[in-house]
Amino acid sequence: MSDVVRAAIVQAAWTGDQESMVELHKKYVGEAAAAGVRVMCFQELFNGPYFCQVQETDYYSYAEAIPDGPTTKRFQEIAAKHGMVLVLPMYEEEQPGILYNTAAVIDADGTYLGKYRKTHIPQVKGFWEKFYFRPGNLGYPVFDTAVGRVGVYICYDRHFPEGWRALGLNGAQVVFNPSATSRGLSAYLWKLEQTASAAANMYFVGAINRVGVEPLGDNDFYGTSYFANPRGQFVEDPASDQEQELVIRDLDFAMIDETRAQWAFYRDRRPDMYGPLTEA
């Protein structure tokens, strides 16, 4: 059995309404399936605009149940149709007033495997996320899928190395980081942090960002989605910083064991010395 997994990520621009956004992603799944893709992740809050540029209660209506809401159910059927693992980042309503920034994970036979809730929630100009989301409370799950062990980290989480490490220790072979990040102060970190996290943990990372300026604010989302390998190198070139794009790459999971044997970072960890990190 080959260790090579064909994977996809997609960066898209806001279409103006949720239904057409879902249809756009359905089309991309079809294109990916035709190219032999076996696992695919969408961008943060994929079926809506990045509404966190404003603080308006109207956008609470974008939240839905996971897995019992219509979007998860719809993509379970699509995943089964194409035999593809799908990661769906969405706005989740656990119950009225209890809302999370979440990613659902669906296996290639359409089975709902579980979800990750964004752990670190920013509250700065243009990213008013504490108005919309509670901090995640499900830890750092890793999902056994038809293609291997898949983890998820979401956008602002990427600035915190602890979760990357937890996902690695939990057995992740590929971690997807769906995001909504705009040009400005942190843009130079985009190609730095996630490649470094891939190297530090010796697994693959799929970094996804939306594109364009949306009507809700000045954030200019710059795409540049990419895959990084366990040595922290790009798997081919990153995507456009302007245009929608379906990014398809072959990930050789054999590189994970090879790199860990060479670098042995997990062997040489000293968790007995890290206690003060959780006491500060």
mmCIF file with all atom_site columns, N, CA, C and O in Angstrom, residues 56-64 91 93 99 131-132:
data_model
loop_
_atom_site.group_PDB
_atom_site.id
_atom_site.type_symbol
_atom_site.label_atom_id
_atom_site.label_alt_id
_atom_site.label_comp_id
_atom_site.label_asym_id
_atom_site.label_entity_id
_atom_site.label_seq_id
_atom_site.pdbx_PDB_ins_code
_atom_site.Cartn_x
_atom_site.Cartn_y
_atom_site.Cartn_z
_atom_site.occupancy
_atom_site.B_iso_or_equiv
_atom_site.pdbx_formal_charge
_atom_site.auth_seq_id
_atom_site.auth_comp_id
_atom_site.auth_asym_id
_atom_site.auth_atom_id
_atom_site.pdbx_PDB_model_num
ATOM 1  N N  . GLU A 1 56  ? -21.857 42.263 15.137 1.00 0.00 ? 56  GLU A N  1
ATOM 2  C CA . GLU A 1 56  ? -23.280 42.349 14.831 1.00 0.00 ? 56  GLU A CA 1
ATOM 3  C C  . GLU A 1 56  ? -23.957 41.029 15.188 1.00 0.00 ? 56  GLU A C  1
ATOM 4  O O  . GLU A 1 56  ? -23.552 39.970 14.694 1.00 0.00 ? 56  GLU A O  1
ATOM 5  N N  . THR A 1 57  ? -24.992 41.095 16.023 1.00 0.00 ? 57  THR A N  1
ATOM 6  C CA . THR A 1 57  ? -25.660 39.867 16.451 1.00 0.00 ? 57  THR A CA 1
ATOM 7  C C  . THR A 1 57  ? -26.363 39.145 15.306 1.00 0.00 ? 57  THR A C  1
ATOM 8  O O  . THR A 1 57  ? -26.652 37.957 15.419 1.00 0.00 ? 57  THR A O  1
ATOM 9  N N  . ASP A 1 58  ? -26.627 39.835 14.196 1.00 0.00 ? 58  ASP A N  1
ATOM 10 C CA . ASP A 1 58  ? -27.279 39.182 13.061 1.00 0.00 ? 58  ASP A CA 1
ATOM 11 C C  . ASP A 1 58  ? -26.498 37.957 12.592 1.00 0.00 ? 58  ASP A C  1
ATOM 12 O O  . ASP A 1 58  ? -27.089 36.981 12.109 1.00 0.00 ? 58  ASP A O  1
ATOM 13 N N  . TYR A 1 59  ? -25.177 37.989 12.755 1.00 0.00 ? 59  TYR A N  1
ATOM 14 C CA . TYR A 1 59  ? -24.366 36.890 12.241 1.00 0.00 ? 59  TYR A CA 1
ATOM 15 C C  . TYR A 1 59  ? -24.419 35.653 13.130 1.00 0.00 ? 59  TYR A C  1
ATOM 16 O O  . TYR A 1 59  ? -23.939 34.582 12.719 1.00 0.00 ? 59  TYR A O  1
ATOM 17 N N  . TYR A 1 60  ? -25.012 35.754 14.318 1.00 0.00 ? 60  TYR A N  1
ATOM 18 C CA . TYR A 1 60  ? -25.233 34.546 15.111 1.00 0.00 ? 60  TYR A CA 1
ATOM 19 C C  . TYR A 1 60  ? -26.083 33.541 14.335 1.00 0.00 ? 60  TYR A C  1
ATOM 20 O O  . TYR A 1 60  ? -25.990 32.335 14.555 1.00 0.00 ? 60  TYR A O  1
ATOM 21 N N  . SER A 1 61  ? -26.893 34.033 13.413 1.00 0.00 ? 61  SER A N  1
ATOM 22 C CA . SER A 1 61  ? -27.778 33.152 12.650 1.00 0.00 ? 61  SER A CA 1
ATOM 23 C C  . SER A 1 61  ? -27.006 32.254 11.677 1.00 0.00 ? 61  SER A C  1
ATOM 24 O O  . SER A 1 61  ? -27.576 31.291 11.144 1.00 0.00 ? 61  SER A O  1
ATOM 25 N N  . TYR A 1 62  ? -25.727 32.531 11.438 1.00 0.00 ? 62  TYR A N  1
ATOM 26 C CA . TYR A 1 62  ? -24.927 31.687 10.559 1.00 0.00 ? 62  TYR A CA 1
ATOM 27 C C  . TYR A 1 62  ? -24.527 30.379 11.248 1.00 0.00 ? 62  TYR A C  1
ATOM 28 O O  . TYR A 1 62  ? -24.089 29.434 10.577 1.00 0.00 ? 62  TYR A O  1
ATOM 29 N N  . ALA A 1 63  ? -24.665 30.321 12.567 1.00 0.00 ? 63  ALA A N  1
ATOM 30 C CA . ALA A 1 63  ? -24.259 29.124 13.306 1.00 0.00 ? 63  ALA A CA 1
ATOM 31 C C  . ALA A 1 63  ? -25.296 28.014 13.142 1.00 0.00 ? 63  ALA A C  1
ATOM 32 O O  . ALA A 1 63  ? -26.495 28.270 13.006 1.00 0.00 ? 63  ALA A O  1
ATOM 33 N N  . GLU A 1 64  ? -24.812 26.781 13.164 1.00 0.00 ? 64  GLU A N  1
ATOM 34 C CA . GLU A 1 64  ? -25.702 25.628 13.069 1.00 0.00 ? 64  GLU A CA 1
ATOM 35 C C  . GLU A 1 64  ? -25.118 24.469 13.867 1.00 0.00 ? 64  GLU A C  1
ATOM 36 O O  . GLU A 1 64  ? -23.941 24.477 14.248 1.00 0.00 ? 64  GLU A O  1
ATOM 37 N N  . TYR A 1 91  ? -19.290 27.668 11.643 1.00 0.00 ? 91  TYR A N  1
ATOM 38 C CA . TYR A 1 91  ? -19.783 28.320 12.855 1.00 0.00 ? 91  TYR A CA 1
ATOM 39 C C  . TYR A 1 91  ? -20.752 27.351 13.515 1.00 0.00 ? 91  TYR A C  1
ATOM 40 O O  . TYR A 1 91  ? -21.766 26.980 12.927 1.00 0.00 ? 91  TYR A O  1
ATOM 41 N N  . GLU A 1 93  ? -23.352 26.100 16.592 1.00 0.00 ? 93  GLU A N  1
ATOM 42 C CA . GLU A 1 93  ? -24.232 26.368 17.727 1.00 0.00 ? 93  GLU A CA 1
ATOM 43 C C  . GLU A 1 93  ? -24.425 25.065 18.496 1.00 0.00 ? 93  GLU A C  1
ATOM 44 O O  . GLU A 1 93  ? -25.046 24.127 18.002 1.00 0.00 ? 93  GLU A O  1
ATOM 45 N N  . LEU A 1 99  ? -21.789 29.220 21.273 1.00 0.00 ? 99  LEU A N  1
ATOM 46 C CA . LEU A 1 99  ? -21.320 29.228 19.885 1.00 0.00 ? 99  LEU A CA 1
ATOM 47 C C  . LEU A 1 99  ? -19.806 29.029 19.831 1.00 0.00 ? 99  LEU A C  1
ATOM 48 O O  . LEU A 1 99  ? -19.072 29.573 20.663 1.00 0.00 ? 99  LEU A O  1
ATOM 49 N N  . PHE A 1 131 ? -16.621 38.193 20.451 1.00 0.00 ? 131 PHE A N  1
ATOM 50 C CA . PHE A 1 131 ? -18.025 38.565 20.333 1.00 0.00 ? 131 PHE A CA 1
ATOM 51 C C  . PHE A 1 131 ? -18.855 37.385 19.819 1.00 0.00 ? 131 PHE A C  1
ATOM 52 O O  . PHE A 1 131 ? -20.049 37.293 20.100 1.00 0.00 ? 131 PHE A O  1
ATOM 53 N N  . TYR A 1 132 ? -18.199 36.461 19.081 1.00 0.00 ? 132 TYR A N  1
ATOM 54 C CA . TYR A 1 132 ? -18.921 35.386 18.405 1.00 0.00 ? 132 TYR A CA 1
ATOM 55 C C  . TYR A 1 132 ? -18.674 33.992 18.963 1.00 0.00 ? 132 TYR A C  1
ATOM 56 O O  . TYR A 1 132 ? -19.537 33.116 18.826 1.00 0.00 ? 132 TYR A O  1
#
